[in-house]
Structures are given as structure tokens and as C-alpha cells.
mmCIF file of C-alpha atoms in Angstrom:
data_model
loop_
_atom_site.group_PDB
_atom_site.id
_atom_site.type_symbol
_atom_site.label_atom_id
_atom_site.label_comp_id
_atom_site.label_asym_id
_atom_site.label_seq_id
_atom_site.Cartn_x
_atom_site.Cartn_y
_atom_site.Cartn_z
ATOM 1 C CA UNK A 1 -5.696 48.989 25.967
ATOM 2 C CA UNK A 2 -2.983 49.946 28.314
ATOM 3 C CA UNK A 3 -0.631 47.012 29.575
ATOM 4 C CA UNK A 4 1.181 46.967 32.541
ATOM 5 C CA UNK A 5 4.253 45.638 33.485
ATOM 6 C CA UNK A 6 3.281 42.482 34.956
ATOM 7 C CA UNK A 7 0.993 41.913 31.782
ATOM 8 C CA UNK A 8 3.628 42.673 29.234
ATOM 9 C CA UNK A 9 5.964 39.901 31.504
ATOM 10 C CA UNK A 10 3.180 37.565 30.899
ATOM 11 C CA UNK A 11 3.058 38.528 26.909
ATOM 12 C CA UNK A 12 6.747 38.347 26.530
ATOM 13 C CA UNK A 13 6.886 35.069 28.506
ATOM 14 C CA UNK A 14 3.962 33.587 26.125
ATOM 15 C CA UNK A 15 6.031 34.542 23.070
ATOM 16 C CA UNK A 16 9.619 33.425 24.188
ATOM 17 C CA UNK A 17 7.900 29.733 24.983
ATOM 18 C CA UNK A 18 5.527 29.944 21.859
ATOM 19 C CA UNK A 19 9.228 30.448 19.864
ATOM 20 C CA UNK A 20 11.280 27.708 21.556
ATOM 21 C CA UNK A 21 8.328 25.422 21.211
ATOM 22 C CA UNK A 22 8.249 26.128 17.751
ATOM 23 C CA UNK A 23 11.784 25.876 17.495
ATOM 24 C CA UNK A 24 12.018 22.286 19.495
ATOM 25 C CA UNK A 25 9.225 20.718 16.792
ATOM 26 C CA UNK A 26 10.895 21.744 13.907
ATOM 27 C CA UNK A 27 14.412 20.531 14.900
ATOM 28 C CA UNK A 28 12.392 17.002 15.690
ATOM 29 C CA UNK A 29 11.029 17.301 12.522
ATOM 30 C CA UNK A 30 14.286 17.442 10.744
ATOM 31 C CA UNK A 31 15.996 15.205 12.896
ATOM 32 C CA UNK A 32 13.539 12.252 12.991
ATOM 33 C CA UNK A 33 12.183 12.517 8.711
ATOM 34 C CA UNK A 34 15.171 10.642 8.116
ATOM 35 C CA UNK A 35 14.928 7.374 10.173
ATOM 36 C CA UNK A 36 10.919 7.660 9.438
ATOM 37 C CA UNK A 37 11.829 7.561 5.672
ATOM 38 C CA UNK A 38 14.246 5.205 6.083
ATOM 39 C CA UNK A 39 11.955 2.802 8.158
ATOM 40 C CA UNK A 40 8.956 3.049 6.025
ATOM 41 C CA UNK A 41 11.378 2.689 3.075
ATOM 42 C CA UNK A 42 12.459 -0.721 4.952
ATOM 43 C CA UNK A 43 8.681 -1.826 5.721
ATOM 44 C CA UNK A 44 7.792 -1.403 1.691
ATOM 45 C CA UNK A 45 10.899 -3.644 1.065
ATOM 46 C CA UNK A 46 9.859 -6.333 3.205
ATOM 47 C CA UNK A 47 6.207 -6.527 1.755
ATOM 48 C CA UNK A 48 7.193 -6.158 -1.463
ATOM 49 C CA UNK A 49 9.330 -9.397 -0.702
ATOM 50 C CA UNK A 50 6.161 -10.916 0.199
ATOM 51 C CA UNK A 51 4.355 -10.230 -2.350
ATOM 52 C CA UNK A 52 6.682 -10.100 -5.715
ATOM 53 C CA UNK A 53 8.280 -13.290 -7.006
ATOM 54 C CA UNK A 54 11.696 -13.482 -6.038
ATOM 55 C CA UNK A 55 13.293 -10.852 -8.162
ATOM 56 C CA UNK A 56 16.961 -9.138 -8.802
ATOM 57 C CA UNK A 57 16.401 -5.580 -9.085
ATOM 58 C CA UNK A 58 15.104 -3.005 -6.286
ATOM 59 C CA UNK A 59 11.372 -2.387 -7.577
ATOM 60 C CA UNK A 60 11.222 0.881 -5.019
ATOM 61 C CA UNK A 61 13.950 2.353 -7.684
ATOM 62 C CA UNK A 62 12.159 0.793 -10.509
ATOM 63 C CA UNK A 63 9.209 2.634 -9.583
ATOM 64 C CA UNK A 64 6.351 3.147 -12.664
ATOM 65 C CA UNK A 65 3.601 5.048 -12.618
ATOM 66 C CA UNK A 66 0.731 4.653 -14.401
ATOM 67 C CA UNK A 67 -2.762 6.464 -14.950
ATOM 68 C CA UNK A 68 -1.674 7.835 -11.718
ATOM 69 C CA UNK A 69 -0.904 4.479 -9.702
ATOM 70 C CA UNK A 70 2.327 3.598 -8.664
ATOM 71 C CA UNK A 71 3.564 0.073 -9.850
ATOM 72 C CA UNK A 72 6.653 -1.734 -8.244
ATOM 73 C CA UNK A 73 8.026 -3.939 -10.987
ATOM 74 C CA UNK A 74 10.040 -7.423 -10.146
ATOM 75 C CA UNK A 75 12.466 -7.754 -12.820
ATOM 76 C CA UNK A 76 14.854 -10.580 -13.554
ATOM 77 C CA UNK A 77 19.084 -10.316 -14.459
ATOM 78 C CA UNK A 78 18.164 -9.337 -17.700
ATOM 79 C CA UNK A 79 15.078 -6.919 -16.927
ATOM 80 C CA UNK A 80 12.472 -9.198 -17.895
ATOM 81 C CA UNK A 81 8.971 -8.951 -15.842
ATOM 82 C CA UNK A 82 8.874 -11.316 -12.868
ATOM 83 C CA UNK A 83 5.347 -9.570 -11.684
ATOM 84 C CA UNK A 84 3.707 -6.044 -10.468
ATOM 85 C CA UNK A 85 2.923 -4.664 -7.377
ATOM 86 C CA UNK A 86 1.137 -1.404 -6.190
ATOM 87 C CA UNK A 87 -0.944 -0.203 -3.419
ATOM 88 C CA UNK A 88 -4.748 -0.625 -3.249
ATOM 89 C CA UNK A 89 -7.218 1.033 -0.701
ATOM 90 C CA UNK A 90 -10.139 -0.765 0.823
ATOM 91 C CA UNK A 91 -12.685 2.494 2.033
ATOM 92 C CA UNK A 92 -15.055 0.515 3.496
ATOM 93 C CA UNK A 93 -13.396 -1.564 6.407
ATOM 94 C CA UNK A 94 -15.426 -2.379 9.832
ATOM 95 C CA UNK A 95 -13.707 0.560 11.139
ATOM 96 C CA UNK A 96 -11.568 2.334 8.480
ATOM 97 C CA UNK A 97 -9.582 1.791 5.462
ATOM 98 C CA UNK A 98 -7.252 -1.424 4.964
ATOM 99 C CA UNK A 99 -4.299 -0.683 2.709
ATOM 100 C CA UNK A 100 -3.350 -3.730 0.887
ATOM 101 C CA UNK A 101 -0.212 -4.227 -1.621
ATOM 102 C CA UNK A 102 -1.001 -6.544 -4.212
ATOM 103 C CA UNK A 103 1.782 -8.462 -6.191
ATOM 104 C CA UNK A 104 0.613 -10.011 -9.666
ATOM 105 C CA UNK A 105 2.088 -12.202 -12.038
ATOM 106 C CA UNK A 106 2.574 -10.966 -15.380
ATOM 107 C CA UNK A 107 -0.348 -13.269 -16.270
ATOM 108 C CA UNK A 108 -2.516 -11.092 -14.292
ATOM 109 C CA UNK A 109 -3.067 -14.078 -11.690
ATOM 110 C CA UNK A 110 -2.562 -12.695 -7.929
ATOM 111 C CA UNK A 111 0.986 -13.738 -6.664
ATOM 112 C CA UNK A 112 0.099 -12.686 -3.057
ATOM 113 C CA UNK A 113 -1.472 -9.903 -1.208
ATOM 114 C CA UNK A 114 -0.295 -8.327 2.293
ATOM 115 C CA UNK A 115 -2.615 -5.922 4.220
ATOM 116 C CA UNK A 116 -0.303 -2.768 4.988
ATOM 117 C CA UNK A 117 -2.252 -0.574 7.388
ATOM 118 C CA UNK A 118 -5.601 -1.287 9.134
ATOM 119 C CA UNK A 119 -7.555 -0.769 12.398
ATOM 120 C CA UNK A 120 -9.741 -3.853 12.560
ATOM 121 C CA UNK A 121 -10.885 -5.106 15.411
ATOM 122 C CA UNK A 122 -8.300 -7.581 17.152
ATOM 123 C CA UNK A 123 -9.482 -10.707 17.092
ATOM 124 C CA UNK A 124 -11.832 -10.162 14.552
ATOM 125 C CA UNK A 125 -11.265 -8.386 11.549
ATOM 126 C CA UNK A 126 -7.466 -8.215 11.828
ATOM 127 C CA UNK A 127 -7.394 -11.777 10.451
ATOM 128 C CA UNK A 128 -7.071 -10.012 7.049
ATOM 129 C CA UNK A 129 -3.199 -9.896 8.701
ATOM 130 C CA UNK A 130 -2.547 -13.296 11.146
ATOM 131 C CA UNK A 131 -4.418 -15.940 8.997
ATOM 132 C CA UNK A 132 -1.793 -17.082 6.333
ATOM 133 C CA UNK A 133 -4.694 -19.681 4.777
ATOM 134 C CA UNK A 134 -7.155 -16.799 4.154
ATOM 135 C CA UNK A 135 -4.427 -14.612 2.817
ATOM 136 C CA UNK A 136 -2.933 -17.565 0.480
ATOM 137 C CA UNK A 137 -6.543 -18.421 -0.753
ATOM 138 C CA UNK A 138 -5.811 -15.243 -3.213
ATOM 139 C CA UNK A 139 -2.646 -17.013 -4.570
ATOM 140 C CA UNK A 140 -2.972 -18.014 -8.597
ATOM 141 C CA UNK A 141 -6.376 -16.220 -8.363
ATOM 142 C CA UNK A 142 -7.759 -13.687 -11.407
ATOM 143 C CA UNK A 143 -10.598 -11.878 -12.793
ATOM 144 C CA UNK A 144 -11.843 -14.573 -14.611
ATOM 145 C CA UNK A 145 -13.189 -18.026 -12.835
ATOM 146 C CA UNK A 146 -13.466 -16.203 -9.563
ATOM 147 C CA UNK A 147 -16.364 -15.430 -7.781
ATOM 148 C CA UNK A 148 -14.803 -12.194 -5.772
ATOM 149 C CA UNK A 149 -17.418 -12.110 -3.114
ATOM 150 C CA UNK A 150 -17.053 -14.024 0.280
ATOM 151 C CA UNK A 151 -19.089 -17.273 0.915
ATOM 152 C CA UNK A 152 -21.774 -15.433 2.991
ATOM 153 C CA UNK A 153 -22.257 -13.476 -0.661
ATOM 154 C CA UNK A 154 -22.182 -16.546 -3.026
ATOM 155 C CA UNK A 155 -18.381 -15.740 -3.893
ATOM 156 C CA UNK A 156 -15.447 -17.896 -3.316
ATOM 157 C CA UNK A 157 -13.677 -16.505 0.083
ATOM 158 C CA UNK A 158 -13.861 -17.293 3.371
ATOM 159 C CA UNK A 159 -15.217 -14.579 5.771
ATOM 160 C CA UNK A 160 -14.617 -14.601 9.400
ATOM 161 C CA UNK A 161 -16.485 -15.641 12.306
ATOM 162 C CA UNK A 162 -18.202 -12.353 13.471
ATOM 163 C CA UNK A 163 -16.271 -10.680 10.864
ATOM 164 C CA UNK A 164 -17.626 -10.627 7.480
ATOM 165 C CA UNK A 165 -17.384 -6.689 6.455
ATOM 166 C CA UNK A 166 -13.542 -6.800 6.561
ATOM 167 C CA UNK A 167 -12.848 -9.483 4.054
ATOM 168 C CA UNK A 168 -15.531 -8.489 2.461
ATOM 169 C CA UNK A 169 -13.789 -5.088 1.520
ATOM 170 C CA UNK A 170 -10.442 -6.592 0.843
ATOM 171 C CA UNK A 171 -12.009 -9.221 -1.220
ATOM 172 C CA UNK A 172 -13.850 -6.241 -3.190
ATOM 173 C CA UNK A 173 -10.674 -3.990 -3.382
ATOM 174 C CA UNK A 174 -8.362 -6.944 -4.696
ATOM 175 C CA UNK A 175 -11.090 -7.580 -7.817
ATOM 176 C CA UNK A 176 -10.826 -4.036 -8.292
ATOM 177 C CA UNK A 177 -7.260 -3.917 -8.274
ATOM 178 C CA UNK A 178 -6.863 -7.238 -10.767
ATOM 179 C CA UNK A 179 -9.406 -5.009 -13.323
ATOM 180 C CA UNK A 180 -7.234 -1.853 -13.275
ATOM 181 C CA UNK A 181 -4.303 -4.021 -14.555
ATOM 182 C CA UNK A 182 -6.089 -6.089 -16.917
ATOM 183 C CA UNK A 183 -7.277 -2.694 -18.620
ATOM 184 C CA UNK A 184 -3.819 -0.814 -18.090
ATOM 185 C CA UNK A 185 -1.556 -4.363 -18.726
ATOM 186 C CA UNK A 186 -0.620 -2.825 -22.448
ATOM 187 C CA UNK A 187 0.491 0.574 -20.569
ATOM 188 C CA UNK A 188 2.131 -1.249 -17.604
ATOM 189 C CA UNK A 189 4.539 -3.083 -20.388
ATOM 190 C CA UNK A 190 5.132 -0.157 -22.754
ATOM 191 C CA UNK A 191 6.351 1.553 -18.911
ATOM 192 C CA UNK A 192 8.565 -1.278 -18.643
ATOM 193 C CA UNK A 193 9.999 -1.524 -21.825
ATOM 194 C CA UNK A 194 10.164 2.364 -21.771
ATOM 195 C CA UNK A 195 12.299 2.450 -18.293
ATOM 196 C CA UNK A 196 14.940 -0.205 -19.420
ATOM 197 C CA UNK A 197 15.671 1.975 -22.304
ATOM 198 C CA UNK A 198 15.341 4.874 -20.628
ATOM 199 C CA UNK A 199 15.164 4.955 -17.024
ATOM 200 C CA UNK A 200 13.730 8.538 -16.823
ATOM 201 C CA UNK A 201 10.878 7.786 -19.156
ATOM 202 C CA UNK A 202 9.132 5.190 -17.314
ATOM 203 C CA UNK A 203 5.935 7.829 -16.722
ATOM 204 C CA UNK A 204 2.486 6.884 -18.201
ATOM 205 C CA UNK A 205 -0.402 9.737 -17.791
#
């Protein structure tokens, strides 16, 4: 096929703003990672707060990981265990997956729980985020003695008015989270006791 010049304008012109758009999203790219890092960086801080006892060292730097899951450790002065905190994932939310951080004691009793991320319905299911009472009705709470089911299931939380699914999976994902540490609390320590000796070894496969 034969071009002529007004085609081979209309190429070259295609290319040239192909390139400079190209060129545009990568300098946005490298411009805004930083302040995105930075602010999510900030974010994790502040829940962390939430959800750790009061604590002395930066957990994000004391970072463990364990059979794959990353643990933020609360440490004291002295580097002794204040509580744990890591990352669990509801799947089954009304309408998506609900991140939730959960902060234990070393006891394996919940400290507190914060939902990170979700897209509940407003009004509804986002109550997993505004009501404090709901969220502080997981406070001293662990495997044992608990019934982790909402009321409309026989367990012993709360579900919402016209909103039963989402507490449901948070309540389900929290239980879940509470067993992983009771059955990796031995490995959690020996991470612990591993990283204030040696910082660089705090990695259990």
C-alpha cells in the first residue's frame, strides 16, 4: 500500500502525539510515586496508631514477615512486644473486598481493628467505618469464648439494619485472622527476637 503525502502527515502526526503522550505519563509517573508513597506511608501510620497499643518504635521499619504475611510489631523502649498488626482481606463484602488491619495483643486478644479500604454502600454497609461501638465490640475479643458470627447467625456481633453481609465478612475475616496468629504466635516471637538481634533476619518462610 502506497501512502500519500497527506496520509503519511496523518501517520507522522499520530506518532509524534502517541510519543509526547507517552512521554507526559511517564514524567507523572515519576513525579507523583513519591508523594503517593509518602501519603499511603502516612495513612498506614495513622491506623497503625489506632490499632497498636501505644508503642516507641516505628512498626513500618520493624516490619516481619511471616508464612508470607506481613506483621507490624509495637515494641516498647527496650524492644519488648506491645502487640501485632497486619493486614487481613474480607472477599466477600456486599460489593467488594473490605481491607481491615487488625492490631492484637500479645495475648492474642484483639486490641482494635480499622477497616482500610472498602466500597460498601453509604449508609449501609460502610458502618464497618463510622460506628465506633460496632468497631470497639472487637476490643479484648479472641478465638476462644467468642461466637464469631453476627446475631442474625447465633454469634456475638451486631449486624446492621439492612446490612448484614458486610459485618458478616469482617466478622468472618477477623476470626480468621486471630487463628493465623494463634497457629504462627511461636514464629511471630522467634521473628521478633530474631530482628532485635539482627535486624536483617527478621524473615520467616
Amino acid at each position: 500500500m502506497i501512502f500519500d503525502r497527506d496520509q503519511g502527515r496523518m501517520v507522522l502526526a499520530i506518532v509524534v502525539v502517541a510519543v509526547v503522550a507517552a512521554a507526559i505519563l511517564g514524567v507523572t509517573d515519576i513525579v507523583t510515586r513519591g508523594p503517593i508513597t509518602q501519603a499511603q506511608k502516612e495513612a498506614l501510620h495513622n491506623a497503625l496508631t489506632q490499632v497498636l497499643p501505644r508503642h516507641a518504635n516505628d512498626p513500618q521499619a520493624d516490619l516481619l514477615s511471616v508464612d508470607g504475611v506481613e506483621i507490624y510489631p509495637g515494641k516498647d523502649a527496650l524492644g519488648n512486644v506491645l502487640g501485632f498488626a497486619w493486614e487481613v482481606i474480607a472477599p466477600d463484602g456486599y460489593s467488594g473486598s473490605i481491607r481491615i488491619l487488625v492490631g492484637t495483643k500479645p495475648d492474642g486478644k484483639v486490641y482494635a481493628i480499622r477497616v482500610t479500604d472498602h466500597r460498601e454502600t453509604p449508609g449501609l454497609g460502610d458502618g464497618v467505618v463510622k460506628n465506633s461501638n460496632w468497631l470497639q465490640s472487637f476490643s479484648d475479643r479472641e478465638v476462644e469464648g467468642t461466637r464469631w458470627k453476627v446475631k442474625k447467625d447465633g454469634g456475638d456481633f451486631d449486624q446492621f439494619t439492612g446490612a448484614t453481609i458486610t459485618p458478616r465478612a469482617v466478622v468472618k475475616a477477623v476470626a480468621a485472622a486471630l487463628g493465623f496468629y494463634n497457629s504462627h504466635r511461636q514464629a511471630i516471637f522467634d521473628a521478633v527476637t530474631q530482628q532485635n538481634s539482627d535486624p536483617e533476619a527478621a524473615k520467616v518462610e
